[in-house]
XYZ file of C-alpha atoms in Angstrom:
200
model
C 103.594 32.426 290.036
C 100.423 34.418 291.406
C 97.800 31.665 293.502
C 94.531 33.004 292.957
C 90.632 31.286 293.446
C 87.553 31.750 291.803
C 84.489 33.636 293.279
C 80.186 33.844 292.352
C 80.556 37.632 291.786
C 77.015 39.973 290.361
C 77.452 41.527 287.975
C 75.919 45.220 289.226
C 75.799 47.086 285.589
C 73.633 44.561 284.714
C 72.270 42.338 288.190
C 69.858 40.849 285.735
C 72.954 38.870 283.783
C 73.130 37.009 287.992
C 76.863 36.044 289.009
C 79.750 35.596 287.559
C 82.729 33.842 288.086
C 85.905 36.341 288.772
C 88.887 35.503 290.279
C 90.827 36.876 292.877
C 94.966 36.323 293.852
C 95.894 35.647 296.268
C 98.791 36.649 298.281
C 101.403 34.463 298.980
C 103.954 36.192 300.707
C 104.211 39.485 302.568
C 107.847 40.732 301.668
C 109.054 42.886 304.127
C 111.683 45.595 303.563
C 114.269 44.322 305.109
C 113.578 40.521 302.603
C 113.750 42.936 299.535
C 116.745 44.666 300.329
C 118.769 40.677 300.579
C 117.032 39.686 297.224
C 118.463 42.846 295.599
C 121.641 42.549 296.856
C 121.832 38.146 295.960
C 121.480 39.277 292.246
C 124.323 42.084 292.308
C 127.718 42.694 293.050
C 126.374 45.031 296.282
C 126.030 44.619 299.643
C 122.701 44.991 301.497
C 123.829 48.016 303.301
C 124.223 49.486 300.005
C 121.216 48.451 298.969
C 118.590 49.915 302.247
C 120.671 52.857 302.022
C 120.214 54.108 298.716
C 116.217 52.181 298.600
C 116.287 55.078 301.574
C 117.628 57.635 300.128
C 115.594 58.021 296.913
C 112.033 57.304 298.734
C 113.096 60.892 301.429
C 114.176 61.944 297.622
C 111.302 60.790 296.034
C 108.971 62.381 298.213
C 110.554 65.796 298.511
C 110.637 65.819 294.901
C 106.808 65.559 295.067
C 106.479 68.117 297.318
C 108.390 70.424 295.706
C 105.408 70.242 292.770
C 107.974 67.529 290.462
C 107.437 64.098 288.355
C 109.372 62.062 289.197
C 110.471 59.501 286.521
C 112.652 56.876 287.243
C 112.654 54.910 283.897
C 112.137 51.413 284.620
C 110.282 51.527 287.496
C 106.863 54.712 286.457
C 106.504 57.703 286.610
C 105.677 59.205 291.058
C 104.062 63.152 290.744
C 100.514 63.889 292.727
C 97.027 64.726 292.754
C 94.763 66.935 295.344
C 91.761 65.949 296.584
C 89.648 68.990 298.047
C 86.459 70.601 298.679
C 84.582 71.640 295.875
C 83.910 75.869 296.690
C 81.694 77.903 295.886
C 83.440 80.458 293.189
C 87.058 80.094 292.670
C 88.077 82.928 294.633
C 86.509 82.009 297.649
C 88.217 78.442 296.690
C 91.778 78.177 299.693
C 94.044 75.778 300.135
C 92.493 74.962 303.332
C 90.071 73.158 300.060
C 92.706 71.669 299.499
C 91.857 67.992 302.040
C 94.824 65.313 300.227
C 97.949 65.567 299.055
C 97.893 61.556 296.526
C 100.754 59.654 294.934
C 100.195 59.305 291.285
C 102.559 56.042 289.661
C 101.900 55.643 286.075
C 104.171 52.008 285.940
C 106.851 51.539 283.650
C 108.764 50.239 280.425
C 108.757 46.942 282.830
C 105.941 46.593 284.425
C 104.430 46.242 281.080
C 101.925 42.707 279.618
C 102.579 41.461 283.181
C 100.076 39.049 281.377
C 101.812 37.267 278.919
C 104.786 37.346 281.826
C 102.660 35.647 284.390
C 101.734 32.242 285.513
C 98.485 30.941 287.576
C 97.824 28.045 289.752
C 94.257 28.106 290.720
C 93.659 27.140 294.833
C 90.872 27.438 297.224
C 90.116 30.681 298.838
C 91.306 31.447 301.919
C 88.468 31.065 303.847
C 87.867 27.506 302.425
C 91.446 26.667 303.670
C 90.578 27.702 306.793
C 87.239 26.161 307.563
C 89.228 22.641 306.244
C 91.849 22.918 308.579
C 89.763 23.451 311.234
C 88.222 20.793 310.873
C 90.925 19.110 310.465
C 91.745 19.809 313.763
C 89.200 19.648 315.605
C 87.893 15.800 314.055
C 85.024 16.618 311.571
C 85.013 14.392 309.024
C 83.094 16.647 306.203
C 83.019 20.706 305.995
C 80.226 23.488 304.960
C 81.792 25.226 302.178
C 79.361 27.549 301.135
C 78.456 28.381 305.543
C 81.766 28.612 305.701
C 82.079 31.173 302.451
C 79.396 33.351 303.447
C 80.639 33.375 306.559
C 83.464 34.890 305.434
C 81.686 37.652 302.948
C 79.885 38.824 305.754
C 82.319 39.850 307.433
C 83.292 43.748 305.832
C 86.951 43.316 306.178
C 87.340 39.710 305.606
C 91.249 39.416 306.695
C 92.114 36.258 303.862
C 94.957 37.353 302.322
C 92.405 37.605 298.879
C 92.720 40.654 296.680
C 89.717 40.919 296.411
C 87.845 43.000 293.706
C 85.453 45.466 296.122
C 86.475 48.551 294.113
C 86.251 46.898 291.234
C 83.100 47.284 288.863
C 82.295 43.805 286.886
C 81.495 45.134 283.277
C 81.294 43.724 279.933
C 82.220 40.195 281.370
C 85.864 41.979 282.278
C 87.267 40.969 285.078
C 87.536 43.425 288.274
C 90.703 45.308 288.446
C 90.825 44.017 292.238
C 91.779 47.055 293.306
C 90.085 49.057 296.310
C 88.742 52.489 294.961
C 91.029 55.745 295.379
C 90.476 58.070 293.320
C 88.419 60.974 296.439
C 85.472 63.118 294.675
C 87.841 65.844 294.017
C 90.086 64.785 292.687
C 91.244 67.795 290.282
C 93.744 65.697 288.060
C 91.624 63.507 285.586
C 94.463 60.537 284.105
C 94.229 58.866 282.074
C 92.802 55.799 282.655
C 96.527 54.196 283.136
C 97.127 55.251 286.982
C 97.221 53.988 290.666
C 97.350 56.553 293.320
C 99.258 55.186 295.828
């Protein structure tokens, strides 16, 4: 079940159209590596130790292969490869490896991650800021809560930290919902991609 709350957000492309309501996914739980390993072990015939070992070795080998410039295809999981972020030089002759500032991991989801919308179930809930304000009011014995003030306070903070998937990196465009991902593309990234890849 995916829980979400709604927020009014302006459209930076068409500010004259006013704000529209968009959804923000809320994280239900942060699943640790240990719990994830146990979940896999519970669903298969492998011990927790074997699952942990395979996953740990996979991460080590994946990094090794990526640093060798290889594209790693993991079937249902997806494909991994690297892109580079660099500072521009006046000419190709003047460009050196020192201009490269970051090695980014690019991930394209596999078939098991396709069409998640048709598989997902949704539940609307109050925003984290509203939940926090309500709990605080209940503890202090207040009979009412100023939800607008609570939301404004949360929005004015640089880092709300409320667990919502804030669409600060998305751009509302032609009625489309912001993606919710932080803008991860770096200036100078020489890989144009297809628009479907995600840099990790």
